[in-house]
XYZ file of N, CA and C in Angstrom:
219
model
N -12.850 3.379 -7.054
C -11.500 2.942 -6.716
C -11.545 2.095 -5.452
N -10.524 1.140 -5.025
C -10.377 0.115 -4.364
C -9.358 0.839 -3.273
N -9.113 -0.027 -2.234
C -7.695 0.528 -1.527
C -7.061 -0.671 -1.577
N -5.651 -0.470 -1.279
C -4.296 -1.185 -1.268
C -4.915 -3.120 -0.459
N -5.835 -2.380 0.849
C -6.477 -3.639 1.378
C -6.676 -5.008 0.485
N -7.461 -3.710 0.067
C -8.796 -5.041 -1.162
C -8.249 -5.658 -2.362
N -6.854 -5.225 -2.587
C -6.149 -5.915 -3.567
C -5.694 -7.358 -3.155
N -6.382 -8.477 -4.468
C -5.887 -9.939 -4.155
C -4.492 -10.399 -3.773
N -3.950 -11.004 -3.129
C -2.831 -11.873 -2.825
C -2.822 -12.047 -4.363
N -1.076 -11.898 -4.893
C -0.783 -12.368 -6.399
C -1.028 -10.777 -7.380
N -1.593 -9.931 -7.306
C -2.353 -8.850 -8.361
C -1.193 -7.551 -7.715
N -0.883 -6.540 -9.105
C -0.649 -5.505 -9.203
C -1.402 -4.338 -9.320
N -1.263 -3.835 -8.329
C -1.985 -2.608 -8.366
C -1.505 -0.836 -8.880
N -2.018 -0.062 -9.073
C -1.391 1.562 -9.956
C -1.897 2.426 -8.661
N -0.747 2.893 -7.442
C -1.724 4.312 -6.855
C -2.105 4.957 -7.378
N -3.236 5.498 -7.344
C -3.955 7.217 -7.817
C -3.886 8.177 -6.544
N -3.914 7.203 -5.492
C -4.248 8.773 -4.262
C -3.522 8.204 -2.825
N -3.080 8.794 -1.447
C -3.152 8.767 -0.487
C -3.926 9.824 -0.110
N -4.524 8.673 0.874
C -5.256 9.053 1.825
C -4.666 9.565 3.328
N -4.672 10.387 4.111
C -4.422 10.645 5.216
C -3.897 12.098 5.316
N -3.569 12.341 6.732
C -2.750 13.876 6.936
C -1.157 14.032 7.494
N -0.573 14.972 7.379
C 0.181 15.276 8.477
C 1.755 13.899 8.206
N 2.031 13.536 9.192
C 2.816 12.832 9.656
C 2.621 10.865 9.054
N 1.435 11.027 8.764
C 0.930 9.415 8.518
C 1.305 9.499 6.939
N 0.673 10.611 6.434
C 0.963 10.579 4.724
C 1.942 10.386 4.295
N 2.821 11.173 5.575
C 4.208 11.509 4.629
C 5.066 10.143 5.267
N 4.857 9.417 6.561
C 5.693 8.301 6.528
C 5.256 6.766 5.177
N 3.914 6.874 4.644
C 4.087 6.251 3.963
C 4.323 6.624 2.589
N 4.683 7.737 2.205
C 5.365 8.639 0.777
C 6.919 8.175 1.358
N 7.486 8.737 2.311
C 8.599 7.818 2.556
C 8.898 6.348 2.377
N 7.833 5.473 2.718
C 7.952 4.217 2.327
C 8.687 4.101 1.100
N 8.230 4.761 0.269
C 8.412 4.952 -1.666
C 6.766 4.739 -2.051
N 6.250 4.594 -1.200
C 5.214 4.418 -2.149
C 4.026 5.942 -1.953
N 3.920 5.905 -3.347
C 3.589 7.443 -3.957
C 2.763 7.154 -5.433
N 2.170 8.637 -5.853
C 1.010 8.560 -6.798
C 1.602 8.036 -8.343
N 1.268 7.000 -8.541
C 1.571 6.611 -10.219
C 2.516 5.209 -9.641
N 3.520 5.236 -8.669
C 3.964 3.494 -8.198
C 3.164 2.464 -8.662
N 3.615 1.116 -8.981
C 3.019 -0.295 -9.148
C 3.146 -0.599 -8.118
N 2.474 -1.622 -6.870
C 2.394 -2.108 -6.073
C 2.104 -3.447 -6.465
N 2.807 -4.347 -6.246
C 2.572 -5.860 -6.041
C 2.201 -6.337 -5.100
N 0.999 -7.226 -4.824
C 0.919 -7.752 -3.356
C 1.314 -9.136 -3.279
N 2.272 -9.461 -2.371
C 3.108 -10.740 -2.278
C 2.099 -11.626 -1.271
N 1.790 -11.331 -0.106
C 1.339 -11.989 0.771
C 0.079 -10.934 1.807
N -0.325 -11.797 2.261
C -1.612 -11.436 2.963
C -1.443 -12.112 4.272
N -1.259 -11.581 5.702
C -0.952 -12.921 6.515
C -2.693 -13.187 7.315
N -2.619 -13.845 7.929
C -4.112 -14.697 8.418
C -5.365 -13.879 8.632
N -4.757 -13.458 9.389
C -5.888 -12.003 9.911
C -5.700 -10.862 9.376
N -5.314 -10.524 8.262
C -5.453 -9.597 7.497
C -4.329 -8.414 7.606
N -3.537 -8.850 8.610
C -2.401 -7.441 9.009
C -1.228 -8.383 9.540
N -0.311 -8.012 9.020
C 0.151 -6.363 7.694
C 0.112 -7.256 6.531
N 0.405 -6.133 5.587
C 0.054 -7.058 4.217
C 1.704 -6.896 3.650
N 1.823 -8.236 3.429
C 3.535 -7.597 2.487
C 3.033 -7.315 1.202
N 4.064 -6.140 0.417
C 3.760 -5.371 -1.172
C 5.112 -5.656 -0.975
N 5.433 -5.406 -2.515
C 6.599 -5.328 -3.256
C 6.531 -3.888 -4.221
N 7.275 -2.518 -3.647
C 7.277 -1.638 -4.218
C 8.315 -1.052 -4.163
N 8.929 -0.433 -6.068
C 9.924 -0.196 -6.385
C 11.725 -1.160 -6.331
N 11.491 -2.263 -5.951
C 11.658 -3.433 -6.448
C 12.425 -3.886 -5.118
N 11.859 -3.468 -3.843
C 12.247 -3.595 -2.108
C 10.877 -4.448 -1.711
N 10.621 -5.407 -0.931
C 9.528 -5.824 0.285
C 9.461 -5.053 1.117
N 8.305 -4.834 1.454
C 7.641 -3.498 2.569
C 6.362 -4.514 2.989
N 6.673 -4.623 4.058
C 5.235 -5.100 5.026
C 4.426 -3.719 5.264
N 3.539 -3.786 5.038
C 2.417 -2.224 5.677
C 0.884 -2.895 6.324
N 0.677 -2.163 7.551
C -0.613 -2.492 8.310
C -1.651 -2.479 7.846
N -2.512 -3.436 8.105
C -3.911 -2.778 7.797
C -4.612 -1.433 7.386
N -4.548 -0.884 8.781
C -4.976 0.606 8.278
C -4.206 1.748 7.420
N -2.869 1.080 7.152
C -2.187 1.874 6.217
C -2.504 2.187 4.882
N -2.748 0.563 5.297
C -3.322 0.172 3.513
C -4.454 0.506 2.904
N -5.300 0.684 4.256
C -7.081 1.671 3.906
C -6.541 2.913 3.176
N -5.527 3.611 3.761
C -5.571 4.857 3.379
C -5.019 5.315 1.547
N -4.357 3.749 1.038
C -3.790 3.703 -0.162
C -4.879 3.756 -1.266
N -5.506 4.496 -1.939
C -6.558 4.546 -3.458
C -5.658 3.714 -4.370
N -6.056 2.704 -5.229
C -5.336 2.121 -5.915
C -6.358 1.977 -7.264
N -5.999 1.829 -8.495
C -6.892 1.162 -9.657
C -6.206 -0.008 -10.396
């Protein structure tokens, strides 16, 4: 499995897992994004952070390391 990162600019991705503990997991389960969501990735900006997704049919910018923690297939 890949993370949320490594997904191309343009491509849909399927969560299978978060990664993390505590307080980090659950602010991005709050985001909406959670196990079985489609994630779209809209944009990628220069240096790699934050990445805008399109999930559950809202724009959500999420950081770099947020996005490590996303398992995607």
């Amino acid at each position: 499995m890949k993370t949320l990162k490594e997904v191309a600019c343009g491509e849909t991705a399927k969560v299978k897992k978060l990664n993390g503990e505590g307080p980090v997991k659950r602010r991005i389960m709050d985001m909406g994004i959670t196990k079985g969501v489609d994630v779209f990735v809209r944009k990628v900006a220069p240096l790699g952070d934050p990445v805008e997704i399109t999930v559950r049919g809202y724009e959500l910018s999420v950081r770099k390391a947020d996005a490590e923690m996303i398992l995607v297939e």
